[in-house]
Short mmCIF file of C-alpha atoms in Angstrom, two decimals:
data_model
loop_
_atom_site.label_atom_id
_atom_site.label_comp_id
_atom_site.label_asym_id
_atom_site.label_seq_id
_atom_site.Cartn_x
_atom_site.Cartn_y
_atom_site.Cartn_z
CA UNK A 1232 96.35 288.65 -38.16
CA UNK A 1233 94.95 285.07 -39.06
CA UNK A 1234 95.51 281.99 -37.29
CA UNK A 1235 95.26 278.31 -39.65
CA UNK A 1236 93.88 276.11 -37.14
CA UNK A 1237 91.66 272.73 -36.66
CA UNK A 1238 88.82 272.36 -34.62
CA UNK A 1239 90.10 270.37 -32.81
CA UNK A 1240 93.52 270.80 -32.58
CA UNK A 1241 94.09 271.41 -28.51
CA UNK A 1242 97.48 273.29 -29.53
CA UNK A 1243 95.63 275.47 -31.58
CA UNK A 1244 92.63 275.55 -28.72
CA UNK A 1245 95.62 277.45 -26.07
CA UNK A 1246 96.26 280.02 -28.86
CA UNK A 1247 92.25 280.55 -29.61
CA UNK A 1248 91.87 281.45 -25.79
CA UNK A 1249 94.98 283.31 -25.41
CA UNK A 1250 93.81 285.42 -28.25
CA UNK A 1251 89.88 285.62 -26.48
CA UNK A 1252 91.53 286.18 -22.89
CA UNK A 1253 93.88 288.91 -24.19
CA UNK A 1254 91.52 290.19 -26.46
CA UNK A 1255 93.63 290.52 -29.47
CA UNK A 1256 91.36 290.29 -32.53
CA UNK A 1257 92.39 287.28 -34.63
CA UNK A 1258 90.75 285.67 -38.27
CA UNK A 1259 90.93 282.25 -37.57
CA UNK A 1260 90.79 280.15 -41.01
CA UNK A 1261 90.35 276.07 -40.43
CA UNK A 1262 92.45 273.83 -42.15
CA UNK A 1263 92.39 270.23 -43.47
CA UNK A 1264 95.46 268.70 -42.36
CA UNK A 1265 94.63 265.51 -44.67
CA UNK A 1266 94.29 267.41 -47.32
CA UNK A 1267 97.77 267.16 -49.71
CA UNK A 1268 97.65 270.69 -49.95
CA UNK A 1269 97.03 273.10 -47.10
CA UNK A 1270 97.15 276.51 -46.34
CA UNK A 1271 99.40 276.24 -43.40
CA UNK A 1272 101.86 274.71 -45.74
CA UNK A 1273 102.90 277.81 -47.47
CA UNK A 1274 103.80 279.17 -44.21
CA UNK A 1275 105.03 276.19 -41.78
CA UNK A 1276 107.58 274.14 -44.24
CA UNK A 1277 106.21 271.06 -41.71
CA UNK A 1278 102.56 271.29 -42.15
CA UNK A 1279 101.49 271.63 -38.76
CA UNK A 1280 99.42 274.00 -36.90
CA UNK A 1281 98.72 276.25 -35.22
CA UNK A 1282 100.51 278.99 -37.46
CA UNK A 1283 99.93 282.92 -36.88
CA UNK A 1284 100.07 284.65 -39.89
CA UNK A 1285 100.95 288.62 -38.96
CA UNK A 1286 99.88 291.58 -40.20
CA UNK A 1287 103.80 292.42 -42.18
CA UNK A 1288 102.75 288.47 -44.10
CA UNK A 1289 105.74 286.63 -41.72
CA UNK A 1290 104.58 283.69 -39.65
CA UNK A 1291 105.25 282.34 -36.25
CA UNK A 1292 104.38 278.80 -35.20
CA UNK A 1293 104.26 276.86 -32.96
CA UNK A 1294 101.83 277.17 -30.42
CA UNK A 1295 104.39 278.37 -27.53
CA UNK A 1296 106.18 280.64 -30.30
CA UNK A 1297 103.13 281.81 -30.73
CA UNK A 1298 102.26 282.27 -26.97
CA UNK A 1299 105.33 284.02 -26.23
CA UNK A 1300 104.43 286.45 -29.31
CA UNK A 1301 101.36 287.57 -27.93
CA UNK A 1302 103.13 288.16 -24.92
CA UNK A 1303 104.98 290.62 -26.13
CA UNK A 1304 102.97 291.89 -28.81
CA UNK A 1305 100.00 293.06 -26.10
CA UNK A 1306 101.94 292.51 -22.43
CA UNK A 1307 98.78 293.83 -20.49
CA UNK A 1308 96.71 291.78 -19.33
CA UNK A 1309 99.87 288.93 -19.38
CA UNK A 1310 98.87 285.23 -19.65
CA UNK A 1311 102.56 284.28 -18.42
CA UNK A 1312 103.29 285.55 -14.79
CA UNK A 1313 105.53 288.26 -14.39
CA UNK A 1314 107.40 286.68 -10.78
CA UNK A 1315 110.10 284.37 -11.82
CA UNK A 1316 108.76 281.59 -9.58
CA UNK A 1317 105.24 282.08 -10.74
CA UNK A 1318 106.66 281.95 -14.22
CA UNK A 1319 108.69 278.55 -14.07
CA UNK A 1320 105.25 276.70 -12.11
CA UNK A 1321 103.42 278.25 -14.89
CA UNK A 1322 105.65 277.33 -18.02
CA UNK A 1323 106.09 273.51 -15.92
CA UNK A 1324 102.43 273.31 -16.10
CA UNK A 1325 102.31 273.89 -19.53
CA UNK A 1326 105.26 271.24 -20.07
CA UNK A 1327 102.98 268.55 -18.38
CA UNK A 1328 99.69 269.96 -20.35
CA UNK A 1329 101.73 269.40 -23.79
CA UNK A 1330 103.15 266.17 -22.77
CA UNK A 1331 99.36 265.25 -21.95
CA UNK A 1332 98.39 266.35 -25.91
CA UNK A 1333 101.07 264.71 -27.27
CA UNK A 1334 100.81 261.15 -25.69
CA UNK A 1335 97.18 261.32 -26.27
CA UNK A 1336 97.72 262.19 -29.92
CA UNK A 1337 100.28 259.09 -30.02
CA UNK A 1338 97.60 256.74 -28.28
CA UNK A 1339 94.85 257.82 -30.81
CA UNK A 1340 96.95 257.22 -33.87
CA UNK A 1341 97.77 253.99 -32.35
CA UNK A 1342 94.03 253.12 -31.75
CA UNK A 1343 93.58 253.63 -35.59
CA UNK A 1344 95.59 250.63 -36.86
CA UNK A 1345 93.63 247.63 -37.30
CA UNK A 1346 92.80 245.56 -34.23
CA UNK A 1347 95.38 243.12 -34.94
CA UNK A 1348 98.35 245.49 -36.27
CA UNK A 1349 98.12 247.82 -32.48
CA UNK A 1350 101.12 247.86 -29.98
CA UNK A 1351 99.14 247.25 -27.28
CA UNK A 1352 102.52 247.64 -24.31
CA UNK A 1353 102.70 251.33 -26.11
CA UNK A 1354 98.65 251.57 -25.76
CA UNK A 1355 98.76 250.70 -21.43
CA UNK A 1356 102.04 252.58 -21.86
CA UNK A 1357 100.26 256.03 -22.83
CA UNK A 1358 97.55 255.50 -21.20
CA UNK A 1359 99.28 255.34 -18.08
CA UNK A 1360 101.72 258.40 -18.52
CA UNK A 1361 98.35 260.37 -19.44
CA UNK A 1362 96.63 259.66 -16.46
CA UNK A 1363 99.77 260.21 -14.28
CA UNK A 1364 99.91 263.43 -15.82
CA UNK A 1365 96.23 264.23 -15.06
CA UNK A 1366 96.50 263.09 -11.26
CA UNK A 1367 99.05 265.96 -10.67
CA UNK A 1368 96.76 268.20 -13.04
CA UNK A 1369 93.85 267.23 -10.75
CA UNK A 1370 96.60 268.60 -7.61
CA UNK A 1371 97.04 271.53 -9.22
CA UNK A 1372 93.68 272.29 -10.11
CA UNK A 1373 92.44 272.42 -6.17
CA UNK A 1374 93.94 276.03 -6.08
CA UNK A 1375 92.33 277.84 -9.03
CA UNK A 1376 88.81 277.74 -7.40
CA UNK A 1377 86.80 280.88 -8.17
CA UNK A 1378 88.32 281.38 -11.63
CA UNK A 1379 85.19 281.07 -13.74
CA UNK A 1380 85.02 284.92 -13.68
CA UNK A 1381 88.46 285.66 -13.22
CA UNK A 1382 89.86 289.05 -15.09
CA UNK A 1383 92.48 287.05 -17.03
CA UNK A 1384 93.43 282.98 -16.72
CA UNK A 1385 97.20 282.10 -17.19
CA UNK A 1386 99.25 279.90 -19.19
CA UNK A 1387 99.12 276.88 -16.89
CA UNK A 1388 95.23 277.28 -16.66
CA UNK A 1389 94.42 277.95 -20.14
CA UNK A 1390 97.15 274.67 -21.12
CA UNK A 1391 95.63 272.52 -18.73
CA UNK A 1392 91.93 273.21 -19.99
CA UNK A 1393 93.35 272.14 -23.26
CA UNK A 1394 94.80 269.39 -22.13
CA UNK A 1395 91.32 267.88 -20.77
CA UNK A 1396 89.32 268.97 -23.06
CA UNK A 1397 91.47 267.29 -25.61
CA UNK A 1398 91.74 263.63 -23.61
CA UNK A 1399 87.53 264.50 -23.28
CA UNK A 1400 86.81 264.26 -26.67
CA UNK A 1401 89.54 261.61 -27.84
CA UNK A 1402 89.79 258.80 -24.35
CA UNK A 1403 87.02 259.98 -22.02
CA UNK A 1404 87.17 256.73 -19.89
CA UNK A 1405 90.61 258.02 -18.62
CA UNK A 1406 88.89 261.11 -16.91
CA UNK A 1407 86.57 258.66 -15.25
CA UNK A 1408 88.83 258.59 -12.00
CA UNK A 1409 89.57 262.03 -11.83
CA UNK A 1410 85.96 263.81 -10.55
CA UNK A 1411 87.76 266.71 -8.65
CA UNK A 1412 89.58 268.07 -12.10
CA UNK A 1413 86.10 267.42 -14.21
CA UNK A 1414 84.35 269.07 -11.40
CA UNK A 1415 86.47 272.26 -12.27
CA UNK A 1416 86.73 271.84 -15.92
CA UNK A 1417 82.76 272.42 -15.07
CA UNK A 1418 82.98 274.96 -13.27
CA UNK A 1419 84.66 276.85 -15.93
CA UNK A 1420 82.88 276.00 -18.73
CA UNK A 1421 80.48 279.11 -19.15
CA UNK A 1422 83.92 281.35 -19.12
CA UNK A 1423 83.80 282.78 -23.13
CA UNK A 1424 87.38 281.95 -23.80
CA UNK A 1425 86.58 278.20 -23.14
CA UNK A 1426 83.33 277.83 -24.18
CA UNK A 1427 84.13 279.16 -27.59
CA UNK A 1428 87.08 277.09 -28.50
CA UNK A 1429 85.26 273.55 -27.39
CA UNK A 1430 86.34 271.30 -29.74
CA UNK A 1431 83.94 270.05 -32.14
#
């Protein structure tokens, strides 16, 4: 299989270390999104990425298609809990992990216009909704203590490690009030799955 991702795509990131934590071997081929033509684009009509080329030449995308694939494609060891109840706090988690990406993504695009031309209500407004988002991430991160060396992490771990890593390398100064969830984000970062998708 062969995955057309960026570097530092954080969507992409969760299907890198669902792939590493699964161990499911994976090409992974990087892309140039800016670029007018794209190898994704042959595959995902809409350009974006991650895409998962298989084996039989069909593609899946996107990256919670793609999740749910390797789910079934290699059940043992699963990334999604099996429980119902563990299932729906896991796939919530992931919710608030992509809503995270995607306001962050919104707020750097916005930070690109010239000075004069940004929205700055829909600037304080992201800003805001990410770090709401990261105070209950910071909650829910006081359980998973002791998961460095953990057989397998799950959905809502590897999404929220994403997530972070993701508002790390694009609006650090939001993470500044949150020490408890860096604090395990460091604790983790030696695990292979993580420290081989670090964005770059």
């Amino acid at each position: 299989m062969r995955l057309f991702a960026t570097e530092t795509s954080p969507y992409a990131r969760k299907v890198r270390m669902a792939l590493l934590e699964k161990n499911i071997p994976c090409e992974v081929e990087w892309v140039n999104l800016r670029a007018q033509e794209h190898a994704a684009l042959s595959h995902n009509p809409l350009g974006k990425i991650p895409v998962l080329l298989r084996n039989d030449g069909s593609a899946v995308y996107d990256s919670a298609v793609i999740i749910q694939y390797l789910e079934m494609l290699r059940p043992d060891p699963a990334i999604i809990p099996q429980d119902a109840e563990a299932r729906i706090e896991a796939l919530r988690i992931e919710a608030l992990a992509s809503g995270i990406m995607d306001t962050t993504i919104a707020w750097v695009l916005e930070q690109r216009h010239a000075t004069d031309c940004q929205d700055l209500n829909m600037l304080q407004r992201a800003k805001s909704k990410v770090c709401t988002a990261l105070a209950m991430l910071q909650e829910e991160s006081k359980v998973w203590k002791d998961l460095a060396n953990a057989p397998i992490l799950n959905l809502a771990q590897i999404a929220t490690i994403c997530a972070v890593g993701y508002v790390d390398l694009r609006a650090p100064d939001f993470l500044v009030q949150f020490p408890d969830l860096m604090a395990w984000m460091h604790s983790m970062r030696l695990r292979p799955s993580i420290s081989a998708t670090l964005p770059q």
